[in-house]
Short mmCIF file of C-alpha atoms and ligand atoms in Angstrom, two decimals:
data_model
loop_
_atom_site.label_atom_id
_atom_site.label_comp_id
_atom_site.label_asym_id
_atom_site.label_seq_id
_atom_site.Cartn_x
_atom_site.Cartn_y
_atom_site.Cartn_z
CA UNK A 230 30.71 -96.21 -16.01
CA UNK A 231 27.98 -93.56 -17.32
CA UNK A 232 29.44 -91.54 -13.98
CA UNK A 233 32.86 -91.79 -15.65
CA UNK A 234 31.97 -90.87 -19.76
CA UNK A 235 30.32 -87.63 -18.67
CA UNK A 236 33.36 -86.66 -15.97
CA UNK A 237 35.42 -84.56 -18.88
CA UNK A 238 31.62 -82.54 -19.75
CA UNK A 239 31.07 -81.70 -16.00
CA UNK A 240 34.46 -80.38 -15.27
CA UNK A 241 34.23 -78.18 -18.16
CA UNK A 242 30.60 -76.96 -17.38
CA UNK A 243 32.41 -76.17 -14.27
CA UNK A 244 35.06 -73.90 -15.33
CA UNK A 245 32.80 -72.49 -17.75
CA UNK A 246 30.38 -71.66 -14.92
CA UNK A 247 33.18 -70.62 -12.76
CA UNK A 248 34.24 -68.09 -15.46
CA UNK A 249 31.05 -66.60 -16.15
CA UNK A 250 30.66 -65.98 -12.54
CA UNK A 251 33.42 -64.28 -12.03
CA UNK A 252 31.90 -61.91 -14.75
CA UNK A 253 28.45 -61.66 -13.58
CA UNK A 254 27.19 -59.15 -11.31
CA UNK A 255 25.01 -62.06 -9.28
CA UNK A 256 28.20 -64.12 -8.85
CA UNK A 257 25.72 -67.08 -9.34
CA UNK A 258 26.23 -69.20 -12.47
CA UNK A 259 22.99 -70.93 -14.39
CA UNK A 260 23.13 -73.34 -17.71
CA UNK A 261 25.56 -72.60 -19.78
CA UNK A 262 25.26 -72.40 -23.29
CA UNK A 263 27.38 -71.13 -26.42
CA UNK A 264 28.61 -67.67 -25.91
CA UNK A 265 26.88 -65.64 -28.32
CA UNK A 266 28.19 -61.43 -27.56
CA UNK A 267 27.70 -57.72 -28.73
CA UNK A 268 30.21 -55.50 -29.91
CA UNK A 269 30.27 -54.28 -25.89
CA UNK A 270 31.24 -57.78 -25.23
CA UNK A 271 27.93 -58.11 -22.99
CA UNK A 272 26.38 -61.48 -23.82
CA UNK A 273 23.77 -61.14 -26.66
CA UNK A 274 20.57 -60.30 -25.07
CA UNK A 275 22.05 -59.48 -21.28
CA UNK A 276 19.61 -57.22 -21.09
CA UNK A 277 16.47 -59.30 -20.37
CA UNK A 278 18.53 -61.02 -17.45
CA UNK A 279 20.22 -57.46 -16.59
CA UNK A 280 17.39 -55.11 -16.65
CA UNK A 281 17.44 -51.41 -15.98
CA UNK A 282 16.47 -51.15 -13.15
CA UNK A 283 17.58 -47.59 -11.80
CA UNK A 284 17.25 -43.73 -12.94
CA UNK A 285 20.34 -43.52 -14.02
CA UNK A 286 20.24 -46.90 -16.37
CA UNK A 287 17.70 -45.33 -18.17
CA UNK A 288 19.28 -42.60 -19.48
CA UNK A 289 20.97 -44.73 -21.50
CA UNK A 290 16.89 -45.38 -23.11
CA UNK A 291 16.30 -43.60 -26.30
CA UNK A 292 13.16 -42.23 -26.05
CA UNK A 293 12.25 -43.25 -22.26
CA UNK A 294 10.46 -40.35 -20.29
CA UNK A 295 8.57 -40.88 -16.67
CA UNK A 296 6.52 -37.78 -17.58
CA UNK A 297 2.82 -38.07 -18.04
CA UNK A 298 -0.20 -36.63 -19.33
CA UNK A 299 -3.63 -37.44 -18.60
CA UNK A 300 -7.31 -35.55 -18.33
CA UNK A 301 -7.02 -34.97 -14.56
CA UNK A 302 -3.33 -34.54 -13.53
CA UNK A 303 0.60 -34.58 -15.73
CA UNK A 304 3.72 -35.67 -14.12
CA UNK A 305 6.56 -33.43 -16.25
CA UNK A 306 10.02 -34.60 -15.29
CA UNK A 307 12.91 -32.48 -16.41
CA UNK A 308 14.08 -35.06 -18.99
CA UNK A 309 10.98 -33.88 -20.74
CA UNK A 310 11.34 -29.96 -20.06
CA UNK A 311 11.50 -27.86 -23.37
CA UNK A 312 12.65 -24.25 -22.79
CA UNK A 313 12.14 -21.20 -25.36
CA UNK A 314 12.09 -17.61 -25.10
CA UNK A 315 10.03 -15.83 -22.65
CA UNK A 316 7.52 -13.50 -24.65
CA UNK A 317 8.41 -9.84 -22.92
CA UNK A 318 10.93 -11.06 -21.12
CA UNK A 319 14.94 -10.44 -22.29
CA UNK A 320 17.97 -13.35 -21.93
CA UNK A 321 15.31 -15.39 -20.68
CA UNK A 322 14.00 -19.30 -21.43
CA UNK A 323 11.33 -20.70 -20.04
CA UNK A 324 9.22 -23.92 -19.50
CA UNK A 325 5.69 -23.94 -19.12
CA UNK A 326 4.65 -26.99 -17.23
CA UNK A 327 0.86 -26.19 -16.46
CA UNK A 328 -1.00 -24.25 -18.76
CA UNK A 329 -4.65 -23.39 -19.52
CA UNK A 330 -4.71 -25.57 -22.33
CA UNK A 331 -4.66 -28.80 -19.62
CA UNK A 332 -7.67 -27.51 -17.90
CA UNK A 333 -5.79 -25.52 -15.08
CA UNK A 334 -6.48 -21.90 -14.40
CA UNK A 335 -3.10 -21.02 -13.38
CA UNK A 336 0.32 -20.99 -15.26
CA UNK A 337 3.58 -22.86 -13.70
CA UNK A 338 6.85 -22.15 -15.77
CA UNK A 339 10.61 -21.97 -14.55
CA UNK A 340 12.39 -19.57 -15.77
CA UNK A 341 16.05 -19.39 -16.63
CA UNK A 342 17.28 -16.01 -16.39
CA UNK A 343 20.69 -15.47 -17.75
CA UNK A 344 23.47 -12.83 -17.14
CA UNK A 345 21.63 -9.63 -17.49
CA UNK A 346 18.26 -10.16 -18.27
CA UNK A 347 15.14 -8.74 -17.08
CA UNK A 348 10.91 -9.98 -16.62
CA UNK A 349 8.63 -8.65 -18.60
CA UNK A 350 4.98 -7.65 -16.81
CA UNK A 351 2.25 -10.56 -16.39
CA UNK A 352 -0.73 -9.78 -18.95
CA UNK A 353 -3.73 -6.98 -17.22
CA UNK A 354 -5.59 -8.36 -14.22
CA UNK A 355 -3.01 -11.29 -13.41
CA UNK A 356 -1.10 -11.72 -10.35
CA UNK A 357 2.38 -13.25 -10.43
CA UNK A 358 4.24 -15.26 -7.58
CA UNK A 359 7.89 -15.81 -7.73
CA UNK A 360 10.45 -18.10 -6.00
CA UNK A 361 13.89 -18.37 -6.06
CA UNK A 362 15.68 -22.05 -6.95
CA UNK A 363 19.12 -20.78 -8.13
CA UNK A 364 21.16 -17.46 -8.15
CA UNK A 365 19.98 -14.55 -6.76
CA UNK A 366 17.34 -11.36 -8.52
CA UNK A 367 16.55 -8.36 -7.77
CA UNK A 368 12.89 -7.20 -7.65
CA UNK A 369 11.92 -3.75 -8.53
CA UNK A 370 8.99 -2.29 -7.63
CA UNK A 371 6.95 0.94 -7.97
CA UNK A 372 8.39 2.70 -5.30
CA UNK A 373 11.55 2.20 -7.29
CA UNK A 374 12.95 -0.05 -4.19
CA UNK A 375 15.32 -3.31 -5.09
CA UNK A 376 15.03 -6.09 -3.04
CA UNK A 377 17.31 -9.34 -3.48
CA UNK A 378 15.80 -12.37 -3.63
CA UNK A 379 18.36 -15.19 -2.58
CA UNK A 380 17.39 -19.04 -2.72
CA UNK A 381 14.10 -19.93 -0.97
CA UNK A 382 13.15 -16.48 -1.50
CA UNK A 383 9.65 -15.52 -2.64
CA UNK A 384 7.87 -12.66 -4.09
CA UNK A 385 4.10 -11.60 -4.78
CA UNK A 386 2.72 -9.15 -6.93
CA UNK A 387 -0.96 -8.43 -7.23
CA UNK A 388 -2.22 -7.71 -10.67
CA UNK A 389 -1.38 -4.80 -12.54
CA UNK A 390 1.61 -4.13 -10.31
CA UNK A 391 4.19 -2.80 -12.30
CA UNK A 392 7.71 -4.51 -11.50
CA UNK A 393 10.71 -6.06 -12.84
CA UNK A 394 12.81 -8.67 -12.31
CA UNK A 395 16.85 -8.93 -12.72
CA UNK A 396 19.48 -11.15 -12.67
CA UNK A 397 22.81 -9.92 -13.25
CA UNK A 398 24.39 -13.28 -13.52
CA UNK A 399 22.43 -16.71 -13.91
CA UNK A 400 19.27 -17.49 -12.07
CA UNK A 401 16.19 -20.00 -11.81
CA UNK A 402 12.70 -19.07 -10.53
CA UNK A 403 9.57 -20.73 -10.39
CA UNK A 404 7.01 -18.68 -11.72
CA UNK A 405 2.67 -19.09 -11.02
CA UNK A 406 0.56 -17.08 -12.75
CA UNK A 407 -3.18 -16.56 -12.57
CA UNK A 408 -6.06 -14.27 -13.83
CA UNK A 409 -6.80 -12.17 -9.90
CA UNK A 410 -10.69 -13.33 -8.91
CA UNK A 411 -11.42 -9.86 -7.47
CA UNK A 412 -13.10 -9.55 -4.49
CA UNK A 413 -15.15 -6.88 -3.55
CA UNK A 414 -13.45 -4.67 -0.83
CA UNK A 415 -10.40 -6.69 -0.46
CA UNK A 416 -6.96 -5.63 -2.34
CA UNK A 417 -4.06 -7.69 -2.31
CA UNK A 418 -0.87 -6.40 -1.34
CA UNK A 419 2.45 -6.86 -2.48
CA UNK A 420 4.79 -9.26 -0.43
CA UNK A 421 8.59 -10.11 -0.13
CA UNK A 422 9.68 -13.05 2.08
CA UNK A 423 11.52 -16.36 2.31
CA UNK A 424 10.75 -19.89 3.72
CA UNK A 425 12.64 -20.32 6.66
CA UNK A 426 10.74 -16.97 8.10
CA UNK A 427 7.14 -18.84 7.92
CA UNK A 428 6.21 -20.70 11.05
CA UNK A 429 5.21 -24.13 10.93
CA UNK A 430 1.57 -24.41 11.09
CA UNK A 431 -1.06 -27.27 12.60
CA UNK A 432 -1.83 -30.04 10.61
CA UNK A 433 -4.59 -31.99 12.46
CA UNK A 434 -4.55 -35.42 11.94
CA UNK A 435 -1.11 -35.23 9.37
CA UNK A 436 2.03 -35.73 10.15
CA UNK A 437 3.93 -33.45 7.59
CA UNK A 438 4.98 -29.61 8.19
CA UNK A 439 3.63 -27.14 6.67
CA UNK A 440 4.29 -23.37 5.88
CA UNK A 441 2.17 -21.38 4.02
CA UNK A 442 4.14 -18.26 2.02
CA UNK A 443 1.33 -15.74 2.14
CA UNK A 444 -1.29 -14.24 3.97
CA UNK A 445 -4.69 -16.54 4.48
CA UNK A 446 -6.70 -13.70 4.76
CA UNK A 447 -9.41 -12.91 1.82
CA UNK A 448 -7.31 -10.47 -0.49
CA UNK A 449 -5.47 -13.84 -1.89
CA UNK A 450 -7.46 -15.82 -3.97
CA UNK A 451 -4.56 -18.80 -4.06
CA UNK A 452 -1.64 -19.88 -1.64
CA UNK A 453 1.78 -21.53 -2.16
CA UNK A 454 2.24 -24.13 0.68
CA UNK A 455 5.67 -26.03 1.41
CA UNK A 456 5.12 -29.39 2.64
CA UNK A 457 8.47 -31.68 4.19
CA UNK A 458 8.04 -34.90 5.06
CA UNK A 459 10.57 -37.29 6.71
CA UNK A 460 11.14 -40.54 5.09
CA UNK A 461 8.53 -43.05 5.53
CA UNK A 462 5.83 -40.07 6.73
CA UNK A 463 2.84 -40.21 4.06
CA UNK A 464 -0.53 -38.05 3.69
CA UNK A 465 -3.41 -39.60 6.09
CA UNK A 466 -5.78 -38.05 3.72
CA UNK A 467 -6.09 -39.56 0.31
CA UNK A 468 -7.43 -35.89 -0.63
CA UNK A 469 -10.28 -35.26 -3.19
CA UNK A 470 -11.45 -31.89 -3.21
CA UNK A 471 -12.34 -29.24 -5.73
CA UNK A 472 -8.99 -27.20 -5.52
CA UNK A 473 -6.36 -27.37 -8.45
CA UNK A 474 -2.83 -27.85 -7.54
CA UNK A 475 0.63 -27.24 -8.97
CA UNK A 476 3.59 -28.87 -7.81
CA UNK A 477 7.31 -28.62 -7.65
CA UNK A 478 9.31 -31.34 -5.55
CA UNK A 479 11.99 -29.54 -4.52
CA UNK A 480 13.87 -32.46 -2.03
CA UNK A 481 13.72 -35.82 -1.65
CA UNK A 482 11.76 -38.75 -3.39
CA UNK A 483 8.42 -40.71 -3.19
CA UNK A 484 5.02 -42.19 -4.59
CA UNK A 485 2.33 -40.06 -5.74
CA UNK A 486 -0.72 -41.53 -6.17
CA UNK A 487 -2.89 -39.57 -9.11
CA UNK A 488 -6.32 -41.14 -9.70
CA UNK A 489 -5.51 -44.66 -10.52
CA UNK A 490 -1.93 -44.28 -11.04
CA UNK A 491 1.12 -44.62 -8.36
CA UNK A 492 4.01 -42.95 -9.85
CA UNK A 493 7.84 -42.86 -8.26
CA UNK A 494 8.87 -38.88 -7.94
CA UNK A 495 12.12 -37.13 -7.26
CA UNK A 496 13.04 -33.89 -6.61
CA UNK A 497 12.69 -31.71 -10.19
CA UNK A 498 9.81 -33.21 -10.94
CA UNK A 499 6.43 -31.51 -11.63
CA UNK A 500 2.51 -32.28 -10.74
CA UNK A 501 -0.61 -30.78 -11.92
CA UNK A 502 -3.43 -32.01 -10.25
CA UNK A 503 -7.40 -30.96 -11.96
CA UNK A 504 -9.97 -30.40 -9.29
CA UNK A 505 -10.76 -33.79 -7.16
CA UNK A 506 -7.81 -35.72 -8.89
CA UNK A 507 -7.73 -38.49 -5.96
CA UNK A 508 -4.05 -37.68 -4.60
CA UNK A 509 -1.77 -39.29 -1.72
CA UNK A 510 2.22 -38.65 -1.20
CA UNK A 511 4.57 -41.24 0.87
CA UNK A 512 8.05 -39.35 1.12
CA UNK A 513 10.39 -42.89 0.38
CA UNK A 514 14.71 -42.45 0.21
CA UNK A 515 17.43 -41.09 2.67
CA UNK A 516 16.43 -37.80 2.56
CA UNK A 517 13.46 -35.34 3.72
CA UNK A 518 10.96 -35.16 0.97
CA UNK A 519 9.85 -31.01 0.52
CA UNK A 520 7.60 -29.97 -1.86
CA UNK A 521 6.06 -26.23 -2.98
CA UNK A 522 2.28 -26.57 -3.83
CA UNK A 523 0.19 -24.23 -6.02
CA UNK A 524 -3.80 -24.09 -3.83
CA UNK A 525 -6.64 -21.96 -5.28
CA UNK A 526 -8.46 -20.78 -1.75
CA UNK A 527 -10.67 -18.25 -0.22
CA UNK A 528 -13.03 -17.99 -3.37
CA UNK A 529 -16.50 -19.58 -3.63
CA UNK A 530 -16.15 -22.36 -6.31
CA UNK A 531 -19.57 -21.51 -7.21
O1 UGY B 153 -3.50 -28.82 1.08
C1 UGY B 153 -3.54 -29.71 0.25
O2 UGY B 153 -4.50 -29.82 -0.52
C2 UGY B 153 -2.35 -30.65 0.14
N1 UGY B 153 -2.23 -31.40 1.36
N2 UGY B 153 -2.43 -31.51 -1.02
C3 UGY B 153 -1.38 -32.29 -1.42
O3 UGY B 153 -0.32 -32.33 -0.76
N3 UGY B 153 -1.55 -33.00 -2.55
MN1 MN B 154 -4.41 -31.38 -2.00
#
C-alpha cells in the first residue's frame, strides 16, 4: 500500500533525474532537490560539483596566476608577464623574468621588438646572449657585417662588443645577460649560430638530448643548453649543485620539481633556479617537451 502512496513521488524524481541528466556533463543523475540557478542558468553553486579543472577554465579566474616566487627558485608564467620599455633600446618592451634582485647573477628578459626598432648596448663588462622565438633580426656588428637571425637562431656577444640589433617588422628574443668573470688569458669571441647546427651530445646515465649553443672551452664563463625530452622521459638526476639556472620551456609540458614543490609547466613558462635548488623535470602530454637552460660553468665558485 506504502509501495503504492509513494508511486506518483518516484516517477517524478524520475523525470526530474532524467532531465537533469540530459543536462549534465556526467550524464549521471544524484538527489534531486529544488532548482535553485544563476543568471547563466548553471545551477547555483555548480561550481563545487563542476570544478575547473583545466588551463583554459581558469582563465575565466579573476586573479588566478600559476606563477611563483620563493627564496630559491620563481615559476613566471606569461599570464603574469608585465612588459615596459627597454631602457636604450627604441620600439622595444620588455619583461624581465630573473633579475639580481632574486639572488641570480644573470638577467633573463624577452624582448618584443616592434616594426623598426633597434637594441641598445648591455651596460660595460657584460656579455649578452640572444635567441630568436619570433620574426627575424638582424645583428650588426663591428665589422659593420649584418647577419639574420631567423627562429632558433642565436647570437653571443662578449662584453663591451659594440652591436645592434634590428627588426624591421615584429620580433621576440630571449635575452641573458651577465657581468663577464674575466679570466686571465682567455677572451671570448663573438658567435652566430642556430640549434639545429649543434650536435647532440652524451648524456651518461640520462635519457634526454642535449645541445649545447656555445663553445665549452674556458673563454665562456656560462652556457645555454637545449634539453628535449619525449613524453614520459624524466631527469635520472634529481640535481643539486651550486650552478644557477634560467629557464625557458619552449615545447611541450611537464612537472618540475623545485625544492619541495612539484609544479605542472607548459611551454611559455619561465624557471629560475638559486644555486642547489633540488630540481627534477618529467616531460608529461602529446608532445616533445624542449627547453633552453641558462648554466654558469667553467669558473671556480670559490
Ligand atoms: O645541466 C643541468 O644542470 C640540467 N640538467 N639541469 C636541469 O635540467 N634542471
Ligand atoms: Mn641543473
Amino acid at each position: 500500500m506504502q509501495f503504492f502512496s509513494a508511486f506518483p513521488f518516484l516517477f517524478l524524481s524520475i523525470i526530474i533525474c532524467f532531465v537533469n541528466s540530459v543536462d549534465s556533463e556526467q550524464g549521471f543523475c544524484s538527489a534531486s532537490s529544488i532548482v535553485n540557478s544563476n543568471s547563466n542558468n548553471q545551477p547555483l553553486y555548480s561550481k563545487v560539483i563542476n570544478p575547473t579543472l583545466s588551463p583554459f577554465h581558469l582563465q575565466d579566474l579573476p586573479g588566478f596566476t600559476r606563477s611563483v616566487y620563493r627564496s630559491d627558485h620563481a615559476l613566471i608564467t606569461p599570464e603574469s608577464h608585465v612588459f615596459s620599455p627597454l631602457h636604450d633600446w627604441s620600439n622595444t618592451l620588455g619583461a624581465y623574468l630573473v633579475s639580481p634582485a632574486m639572488g641570480a647573477h644573470f638577467v633573463m628578459y624577452i624582448a618584443k621588438m616592434q616594426e623598426n626598432s633597434k637594441s641598445g648596448l648591455p651596460p660595460k663588462h657584460v656579455e649578452r646572449f640572444v635567441f630568436v622565438l619570433q620574426g627575424l633580426v638582424t645583428l650588426t656588428n663591428v665589422t659593420g657585417i649584418g647577419q639574420t637571425l631567423t627562429v632558433d637562431s642565436y647570437a653571443y656577444l662578449p662584453p663591451n662588443s659594440k652591436h645592434l640589433f634590428e627588426s624591421y617588422e615584429s620580433a621576440t628574443i630571449v635575452v641573458f645577460e651577465r657581468r663577464y668573470a674575466y679570466l686571465e688569458n682567455h677572451t671570448p669571441e663573438p658567435i652566430v649560430g642556430s640549434t639545429d647546427q649543434q650536435p647532440l651530445l652524451d648524456t651518461p646515465g640520462e635519457v634526454f638530448e642535449l645541445r649545447k649553443l656555445l663553445p665549452t672551452s674556458l673563454p665562456y664563463d656560462f652556457n645555454i643548453h637545449i634539453m628535449d625530452f619525449q613524453p614520459g622521459e624524466y631527469l635520472n638526476v634529481k640535481e643539486v649543485h651550486y650552478n644557477q639556472h634560467g629557464l625557458l620551456l619552449l615545447e611541450g609540458q611537464g612537472i618540475y620539481r623545485l625544492g619541495d614543490s612539484w609544479y605542472p609547466v607548459e611551454a611559455g613558462d619561465a624557471i629560475w633556479m638559486a644555486p642547489f635548488v633540488p630540481q627534477w623535470y618529467a616531460a608529461l602530454g602529446k608532445v616533445r617537451s624542449r627547453y633552453l637552460l641558462y648554466k654558469d660553468v667553467n669558473r671556480n665558485p670559490l
